[in-house]
Amino acid sequence: MSVIPKTPEEIQQMRVAGRLAAEVLDYIAPFVKPGVTTGKLNDLCHAYMVGVQGCVPAPLNYAPPGYKPFPKSICTSVNHQVCHGIPGDRLLKPGDALNIDVTVIKNGFHGDSSRMFHVGEPGIQARRLVDVTFECMWRGIAAVRPGAHLGDVGAAIQAHAEEHGYSVVREFCGHGIGRKFHEEPQVLHYGKAGTGLLLAPGMTFTIEPMINAGKAGIRELADGWTIVTKDHSLSAQWEHTVLVTERGAEVLTLSAGAPPPPAGIAA
Ligand code: MF3
Ligand code: CO
Ligand code: CO
């Protein structure tokens, strides 16, 4: 149980990988329209990562213990799907809320980011859930600094979600990231301030809250990957990879098209 801060050289590689992951999301954004399939979005992202960026898509054939290999290069999770949706022949329709989760490997280092997209015009409920979940992610990021505890991150996220009547998914969390896709620490999106790992400069991890409009319960589909809300309520997720700096946090998965932090959060 140890979290080893990255060296300056490793941090530089993490900046490169992080920016590339964000740029895949920039690239795919204009293709998210009614009538496109999630499989087509996967194929476009795959070609961009491999052919343009010279990256390896980390999800493809990724098989943690107890899982079968993930068959695609990105995750696409629609509406009541929480995470790990497998791209396929599903046609997106107006009003769908879609999470696209991209993880690239560049020079052996991982960059991991996801964004929400509205297909056509969003309904009021979807817009609000997606916006509040974005704020949750940024409140978590704003809690990151040397001397803070991971519980501060989780508590900030949980408080904001529950203030809006939403619930935090418990079974999946953010994670340390580097040469490995998922490493220590686990970054819970709920918890108690002042508890958990003490943060130190050089640590890199993701913050990726999954927030449900209804109850927190989830279940896994028979495909062995897709996670959905038990009550079929809408779910949203945003994800950044961050670095603990001497002063606070540096977000590694920024790009020209990344939405800016919400009002009230310093960039
Ligand atoms: N990108 C996801 C995360 O944020 C993990 C996806 S695992 C996969 O941790 F195999 F489904 F791609
Ligand atoms: Co992640
Ligand atoms: Co991810």
mmCIF file of C-alpha atoms and ligand atoms in Angstrom:
data_model
loop_
_atom_site.group_PDB
_atom_site.id
_atom_site.type_symbol
_atom_site.label_atom_id
_atom_site.label_comp_id
_atom_site.label_asym_id
_atom_site.label_seq_id
_atom_site.Cartn_x
_atom_site.Cartn_y
_atom_site.Cartn_z
ATOM 1 C CA MET A 1 0.000 0.000 0.000
ATOM 2 C CA SER A 2 2.247 2.790 -1.253
ATOM 3 C CA VAL A 3 1.780 5.646 -3.647
ATOM 4 C CA ILE A 4 5.019 6.604 -5.333
ATOM 5 C CA PRO A 5 5.180 10.186 -6.621
ATOM 6 C CA LYS A 6 6.225 10.529 -10.260
ATOM 7 C CA THR A 7 9.655 11.896 -11.147
ATOM 8 C CA PRO A 8 9.888 15.125 -13.171
ATOM 9 C CA GLU A 9 10.596 13.032 -16.300
ATOM 10 C CA GLU A 10 7.556 10.833 -15.662
ATOM 11 C CA ILE A 11 5.405 13.916 -15.035
ATOM 12 C CA GLN A 12 6.437 15.317 -18.402
ATOM 13 C CA GLN A 13 5.329 12.058 -20.073
ATOM 14 C CA MET A 14 2.032 12.176 -18.154
ATOM 15 C CA ARG A 15 1.423 15.710 -19.462
ATOM 16 C CA VAL A 16 1.858 14.439 -23.018
ATOM 17 C CA ALA A 17 -0.454 11.446 -22.533
ATOM 18 C CA GLY A 18 -3.054 13.572 -20.755
ATOM 19 C CA ARG A 19 -3.204 16.169 -23.493
ATOM 20 C CA LEU A 20 -3.517 13.467 -26.149
ATOM 21 C CA ALA A 21 -6.486 11.854 -24.352
ATOM 22 C CA ALA A 22 -8.188 15.257 -24.176
ATOM 23 C CA GLU A 23 -7.521 15.877 -27.853
ATOM 24 C CA VAL A 24 -9.305 12.641 -28.799
ATOM 25 C CA LEU A 25 -12.394 14.040 -27.059
ATOM 26 C CA ASP A 26 -11.976 17.339 -28.947
ATOM 27 C CA TYR A 27 -11.696 15.385 -32.185
ATOM 28 C CA ILE A 28 -14.820 13.252 -31.670
ATOM 29 C CA ALA A 29 -17.119 16.019 -30.371
ATOM 30 C CA PRO A 30 -18.443 17.170 -33.787
ATOM 31 C CA PHE A 31 -19.378 13.588 -34.708
ATOM 32 C CA VAL A 32 -21.738 13.192 -31.737
ATOM 33 C CA LYS A 33 -25.046 13.782 -33.516
ATOM 34 C CA PRO A 34 -28.405 12.022 -33.897
ATOM 35 C CA GLY A 35 -28.099 8.974 -36.162
ATOM 36 C CA VAL A 36 -24.458 8.111 -35.439
ATOM 37 C CA THR A 37 -23.739 4.773 -33.757
ATOM 38 C CA THR A 38 -21.491 4.370 -30.737
ATOM 39 C CA GLY A 39 -19.527 1.868 -32.814
ATOM 40 C CA LYS A 40 -18.813 4.521 -35.449
ATOM 41 C CA LEU A 41 -17.569 6.891 -32.712
ATOM 42 C CA ASN A 42 -15.300 4.076 -31.494
ATOM 43 C CA ASP A 43 -13.915 3.448 -34.967
ATOM 44 C CA LEU A 44 -13.222 7.159 -35.537
ATOM 45 C CA CYS A 45 -11.472 7.511 -32.159
ATOM 46 C CA HIS A 46 -9.475 4.330 -32.742
ATOM 47 C CA ALA A 47 -8.216 5.545 -36.121
ATOM 48 C CA TYR A 48 -7.323 8.947 -34.642
ATOM 49 C CA MET A 49 -5.453 7.524 -31.638
ATOM 50 C CA VAL A 50 -3.518 4.964 -33.670
ATOM 51 C CA GLY A 51 -3.108 6.696 -37.016
ATOM 52 C CA VAL A 52 -2.805 10.389 -36.104
ATOM 53 C CA GLN A 53 -1.511 10.404 -32.518
ATOM 54 C CA GLY A 54 0.602 7.257 -32.537
ATOM 55 C CA CYS A 55 -1.090 6.114 -29.328
ATOM 56 C CA VAL A 56 -2.335 2.774 -28.065
ATOM 57 C CA PRO A 57 -6.017 2.767 -26.953
ATOM 58 C CA ALA A 58 -5.731 1.394 -23.411
ATOM 59 C CA PRO A 59 -9.244 -0.111 -23.172
ATOM 60 C CA LEU A 60 -8.801 -2.424 -26.174
ATOM 61 C CA ASN A 61 -8.342 -5.964 -24.790
ATOM 62 C CA TYR A 62 -7.906 -4.578 -21.267
ATOM 63 C CA ALA A 63 -8.727 -7.444 -18.892
ATOM 64 C CA PRO A 64 -8.436 -6.798 -15.161
ATOM 65 C CA PRO A 65 -8.822 -9.882 -12.921
ATOM 66 C CA GLY A 66 -12.364 -11.265 -13.194
ATOM 67 C CA TYR A 67 -13.161 -9.459 -16.459
ATOM 68 C CA LYS A 68 -13.090 -10.624 -20.049
ATOM 69 C CA PRO A 69 -11.046 -8.449 -22.405
ATOM 70 C CA PHE A 70 -12.778 -5.157 -23.240
ATOM 71 C CA PRO A 71 -13.511 -5.455 -26.979
ATOM 72 C CA LYS A 72 -13.335 -1.789 -28.069
ATOM 73 C CA SER A 73 -11.037 1.252 -27.891
ATOM 74 C CA ILE A 74 -13.264 3.688 -25.960
ATOM 75 C CA CYS A 75 -16.181 3.386 -23.549
ATOM 76 C CA THR A 76 -19.548 4.865 -24.551
ATOM 77 C CA SER A 77 -22.215 5.021 -21.837
ATOM 78 C CA VAL A 78 -25.678 6.324 -22.735
ATOM 79 C CA ASN A 79 -28.407 7.659 -20.388
ATOM 80 C CA HIS A 80 -28.883 5.159 -17.525
ATOM 81 C CA GLN A 81 -25.584 3.458 -18.357
ATOM 82 C CA VAL A 82 -23.145 4.514 -15.641
ATOM 83 C CA CYS A 83 -19.808 3.530 -17.194
ATOM 84 C CA HIS A 84 -17.916 0.950 -19.267
ATOM 85 C CA GLY A 85 -20.512 0.874 -22.047
ATOM 86 C CA ILE A 86 -19.288 -1.103 -25.061
ATOM 87 C CA PRO A 87 -19.568 0.725 -28.406
ATOM 88 C CA GLY A 88 -21.801 -1.072 -30.905
ATOM 89 C CA ASP A 89 -24.700 -0.604 -33.301
ATOM 90 C CA ARG A 90 -26.803 1.582 -30.988
ATOM 91 C CA LEU A 91 -27.993 4.682 -32.837
ATOM 92 C CA LEU A 92 -27.840 7.905 -30.848
ATOM 93 C CA LYS A 93 -31.073 9.892 -30.791
ATOM 94 C CA PRO A 94 -31.969 13.468 -29.822
ATOM 95 C CA GLY A 95 -32.002 13.924 -26.055
ATOM 96 C CA ASP A 96 -29.520 11.117 -25.311
ATOM 97 C CA ALA A 97 -26.793 11.944 -22.795
ATOM 98 C CA LEU A 98 -23.550 10.199 -23.729
ATOM 99 C CA ASN A 99 -20.300 9.724 -21.838
ATOM 100 C CA ILE A 100 -17.217 9.068 -23.940
ATOM 101 C CA ASP A 101 -14.258 7.782 -21.910
ATOM 102 C CA VAL A 102 -10.857 7.843 -23.618
ATOM 103 C CA THR A 103 -7.624 6.391 -22.281
ATOM 104 C CA VAL A 104 -4.478 6.557 -24.399
ATOM 105 C CA ILE A 105 -1.026 5.097 -23.854
ATOM 106 C CA LYS A 106 1.851 7.214 -25.199
ATOM 107 C CA ASN A 107 5.484 6.221 -24.575
ATOM 108 C CA GLY A 108 4.222 3.796 -21.926
ATOM 109 C CA PHE A 109 2.226 6.404 -19.967
ATOM 110 C CA HIS A 110 -1.576 6.637 -19.613
ATOM 111 C CA GLY A 111 -3.862 9.659 -19.989
ATOM 112 C CA ASP A 112 -7.524 9.124 -18.989
ATOM 113 C CA SER A 113 -10.422 11.540 -19.462
ATOM 114 C CA SER A 114 -14.138 11.442 -20.118
ATOM 115 C CA ARG A 115 -16.752 14.029 -21.024
ATOM 116 C CA MET A 116 -20.521 14.122 -21.336
ATOM 117 C CA PHE A 117 -22.182 15.015 -24.641
ATOM 118 C CA HIS A 118 -25.801 15.903 -25.311
ATOM 119 C CA VAL A 119 -27.161 14.477 -28.557
ATOM 120 C CA GLY A 120 -29.268 17.253 -30.072
ATOM 121 C CA GLU A 121 -31.097 19.380 -27.502
ATOM 122 C CA PRO A 122 -30.945 18.080 -23.920
ATOM 123 C CA GLY A 123 -33.954 17.753 -21.672
ATOM 124 C CA ILE A 124 -33.974 19.819 -18.476
ATOM 125 C CA GLN A 125 -33.184 16.812 -16.263
ATOM 126 C CA ALA A 126 -30.218 15.670 -18.350
ATOM 127 C CA ARG A 127 -28.782 19.168 -18.604
ATOM 128 C CA ARG A 128 -28.953 19.660 -14.853
ATOM 129 C CA LEU A 129 -27.450 16.263 -13.984
ATOM 130 C CA VAL A 130 -24.606 16.700 -16.477
ATOM 131 C CA ASP A 131 -23.842 20.225 -15.215
ATOM 132 C CA VAL A 132 -23.932 19.258 -11.544
ATOM 133 C CA THR A 133 -21.696 16.228 -12.206
ATOM 134 C CA PHE A 134 -19.202 18.526 -13.972
ATOM 135 C CA GLU A 135 -19.242 20.787 -10.903
ATOM 136 C CA CYS A 136 -18.729 17.731 -8.689
ATOM 137 C CA MET A 137 -15.589 16.769 -10.618
ATOM 138 C CA TRP A 138 -14.198 20.306 -10.353
ATOM 139 C CA ARG A 139 -14.993 20.590 -6.640
ATOM 140 C CA GLY A 140 -13.020 17.395 -6.191
ATOM 141 C CA ILE A 141 -10.132 18.801 -8.212
ATOM 142 C CA ALA A 142 -10.245 22.041 -6.203
ATOM 143 C CA ALA A 143 -9.702 20.033 -3.000
ATOM 144 C CA VAL A 144 -6.381 18.626 -4.298
ATOM 145 C CA ARG A 145 -3.209 20.108 -2.775
ATOM 146 C CA PRO A 146 -0.241 18.809 -0.787
ATOM 147 C CA GLY A 147 -1.343 18.222 2.790
ATOM 148 C CA ALA A 148 -4.957 17.567 1.838
ATOM 149 C CA HIS A 149 -6.411 14.080 2.266
ATOM 150 C CA LEU A 150 -8.181 12.020 -0.358
ATOM 151 C CA GLY A 151 -11.255 12.096 1.877
ATOM 152 C CA ASP A 152 -11.423 15.854 1.245
ATOM 153 C CA VAL A 153 -11.877 15.122 -2.459
ATOM 154 C CA GLY A 154 -14.630 12.564 -1.877
ATOM 155 C CA ALA A 155 -16.419 14.717 0.682
ATOM 156 C CA ALA A 156 -16.491 17.739 -1.658
ATOM 157 C CA ILE A 157 -17.968 15.657 -4.472
ATOM 158 C CA GLN A 158 -20.532 13.904 -2.285
ATOM 159 C CA ALA A 159 -21.730 17.118 -0.634
ATOM 160 C CA HIS A 160 -22.357 18.829 -3.970
ATOM 161 C CA ALA A 161 -24.160 15.834 -5.482
ATOM 162 C CA GLU A 162 -26.386 15.256 -2.479
ATOM 163 C CA GLU A 163 -27.195 18.976 -2.164
ATOM 164 C CA HIS A 164 -28.871 18.585 -5.537
ATOM 165 C CA GLY A 165 -30.731 15.427 -4.560
ATOM 166 C CA TYR A 166 -28.408 13.159 -6.541
ATOM 167 C CA SER A 167 -26.467 10.081 -5.423
ATOM 168 C CA VAL A 168 -22.842 8.998 -5.795
ATOM 169 C CA VAL A 169 -22.000 5.582 -7.285
ATOM 170 C CA ARG A 170 -19.877 3.696 -4.722
ATOM 171 C CA GLU A 171 -18.577 0.666 -6.604
ATOM 172 C CA PHE A 172 -16.278 2.546 -9.006
ATOM 173 C CA CYS A 173 -13.748 5.190 -8.171
ATOM 174 C CA GLY A 174 -10.909 7.292 -9.512
ATOM 175 C CA HIS A 175 -7.458 5.747 -9.504
ATOM 176 C CA GLY A 176 -3.752 6.335 -9.545
ATOM 177 C CA ILE A 177 -2.420 6.301 -13.088
ATOM 178 C CA GLY A 178 0.971 6.241 -14.774
ATOM 179 C CA ARG A 179 2.706 3.353 -16.493
ATOM 180 C CA LYS A 180 -0.306 1.391 -15.257
ATOM 181 C CA PHE A 181 -3.915 2.178 -16.266
ATOM 182 C CA HIS A 182 -5.201 1.594 -12.733
ATOM 183 C CA GLU A 183 -2.843 1.805 -9.766
ATOM 184 C CA GLU A 184 -2.961 3.008 -6.171
ATOM 185 C CA PRO A 185 -4.569 5.012 -4.715
ATOM 186 C CA GLN A 186 -8.318 4.456 -5.041
ATOM 187 C CA VAL A 187 -9.988 7.853 -5.256
ATOM 188 C CA LEU A 188 -13.453 7.513 -3.729
ATOM 189 C CA HIS A 189 -16.082 10.049 -4.800
ATOM 190 C CA TYR A 190 -17.633 10.110 -1.328
ATOM 191 C CA GLY A 191 -16.197 10.160 2.174
ATOM 192 C CA LYS A 192 -15.149 12.212 5.131
ATOM 193 C CA ALA A 193 -12.864 15.248 5.046
ATOM 194 C CA GLY A 194 -9.557 14.798 6.860
ATOM 195 C CA THR A 195 -9.454 11.029 6.297
ATOM 196 C CA GLY A 196 -7.560 8.878 3.834
ATOM 197 C CA LEU A 197 -4.283 9.261 1.988
ATOM 198 C CA LEU A 198 -2.234 12.408 2.581
ATOM 199 C CA LEU A 199 -1.526 13.996 -0.799
ATOM 200 C CA ALA A 200 2.007 14.879 -1.846
ATOM 201 C CA PRO A 201 3.497 16.582 -4.912
ATOM 202 C CA GLY A 202 4.081 14.257 -7.865
ATOM 203 C CA MET A 203 1.098 11.994 -7.279
ATOM 204 C CA THR A 204 -1.080 11.463 -10.362
ATOM 205 C CA PHE A 205 -4.618 10.137 -10.238
ATOM 206 C CA THR A 206 -8.015 10.497 -11.844
ATOM 207 C CA ILE A 207 -11.154 12.101 -10.442
ATOM 208 C CA GLU A 208 -14.185 10.673 -12.245
ATOM 209 C CA PRO A 209 -17.429 10.920 -10.289
ATOM 210 C CA MET A 210 -20.423 8.901 -11.471
ATOM 211 C CA ILE A 211 -23.583 10.646 -10.256
ATOM 212 C CA ASN A 212 -27.104 9.231 -10.504
ATOM 213 C CA ALA A 213 -30.339 11.220 -10.684
ATOM 214 C CA GLY A 214 -32.019 8.460 -8.668
ATOM 215 C CA LYS A 215 -30.644 5.918 -6.225
ATOM 216 C CA ALA A 216 -26.955 4.970 -6.074
ATOM 217 C CA GLY A 217 -27.457 1.263 -6.817
ATOM 218 C CA ILE A 218 -25.952 -0.232 -9.958
ATOM 219 C CA ARG A 219 -25.801 -3.571 -11.747
ATOM 220 C CA GLU A 220 -23.650 -5.105 -14.449
ATOM 221 C CA LEU A 221 -25.155 -6.216 -17.761
ATOM 222 C CA ALA A 222 -24.648 -9.719 -19.179
ATOM 223 C CA ASP A 223 -21.916 -8.396 -21.501
ATOM 224 C CA GLY A 224 -19.669 -8.426 -18.428
ATOM 225 C CA TRP A 225 -18.799 -4.725 -18.689
ATOM 226 C CA THR A 226 -21.684 -2.285 -19.020
ATOM 227 C CA ILE A 227 -22.790 -0.809 -15.690
ATOM 228 C CA VAL A 228 -26.331 0.596 -15.410
ATOM 229 C CA THR A 229 -28.375 2.174 -12.643
ATOM 230 C CA LYS A 230 -30.586 -0.386 -10.890
ATOM 231 C CA ASP A 231 -33.535 2.018 -10.911
ATOM 232 C CA HIS A 232 -32.907 2.995 -14.551
ATOM 233 C CA SER A 233 -32.376 6.618 -13.543
ATOM 234 C CA LEU A 234 -30.098 8.848 -15.581
ATOM 235 C CA SER A 235 -26.372 8.772 -14.735
ATOM 236 C CA ALA A 236 -23.534 11.128 -15.669
ATOM 237 C CA GLN A 237 -19.744 11.105 -15.378
ATOM 238 C CA TRP A 238 -16.830 13.424 -16.094
ATOM 239 C CA GLU A 239 -13.160 12.520 -15.685
ATOM 240 C CA HIS A 240 -9.834 14.324 -15.548
ATOM 241 C CA THR A 241 -6.337 13.069 -14.761
ATOM 242 C CA VAL A 242 -4.633 15.368 -12.243
ATOM 243 C CA LEU A 243 -1.156 15.928 -10.793
ATOM 244 C CA VAL A 244 -0.571 17.102 -7.220
ATOM 245 C CA THR A 245 1.745 20.119 -7.462
ATOM 246 C CA GLU A 246 3.551 22.139 -4.771
ATOM 247 C CA ARG A 247 0.613 24.556 -4.679
ATOM 248 C CA GLY A 248 -2.460 22.579 -5.650
ATOM 249 C CA ALA A 249 -3.478 20.535 -8.680
ATOM 250 C CA GLU A 250 -2.500 20.574 -12.323
ATOM 251 C CA VAL A 251 -5.124 19.094 -14.623
ATOM 252 C CA LEU A 252 -3.261 16.966 -17.177
ATOM 253 C CA THR A 253 -6.198 16.228 -19.492
ATOM 254 C CA LEU A 254 -6.852 19.737 -20.763
ATOM 255 C CA SER A 255 -6.992 20.732 -24.428
ATOM 256 C CA ALA A 256 -8.366 23.517 -26.608
ATOM 257 C CA GLY A 257 -11.838 21.970 -26.592
ATOM 258 C CA ALA A 258 -12.055 20.977 -22.933
ATOM 259 C CA PRO A 259 -14.884 22.852 -21.213
ATOM 260 C CA PRO A 260 -13.481 25.465 -18.774
ATOM 261 C CA PRO A 261 -13.946 25.045 -15.026
ATOM 262 C CA PRO A 262 -17.309 26.249 -13.707
ATOM 263 C CA ALA A 263 -17.661 29.746 -12.262
ATOM 264 C CA GLY A 264 -16.153 29.936 -8.798
ATOM 265 C CA ILE A 265 -13.330 27.448 -9.468
ATOM 266 C CA ALA A 266 -9.913 28.934 -10.249
ATOM 267 C CA ALA A 267 -8.337 27.398 -13.366
HETATM 268 N N1 MF3 B 1 -11.434 4.606 -18.588
HETATM 269 C C1 MF3 B 1 -12.063 3.905 -17.494
HETATM 270 C C2 MF3 B 1 -11.593 4.598 -16.251
HETATM 271 O O1 MF3 B 1 -11.766 5.769 -16.184
HETATM 272 C C3 MF3 B 1 -11.734 2.453 -17.457
HETATM 273 C C4 MF3 B 1 -12.289 1.709 -18.566
HETATM 274 S S1 MF3 B 1 -11.780 0.081 -18.470
HETATM 275 C C5 MF3 B 1 -12.289 -0.502 -19.964
HETATM 276 O O2 MF3 B 1 -10.978 4.083 -15.369
HETATM 277 F F1 MF3 B 1 -11.719 -1.643 -20.120
HETATM 278 F F2 MF3 B 1 -13.583 -0.546 -19.952
HETATM 279 F F3 MF3 B 1 -11.921 0.316 -20.887
HETATM 280 CO CO CO B 2 -10.185 6.468 -15.048
HETATM 281 CO CO CO B 3 -11.609 6.815 -18.016
#
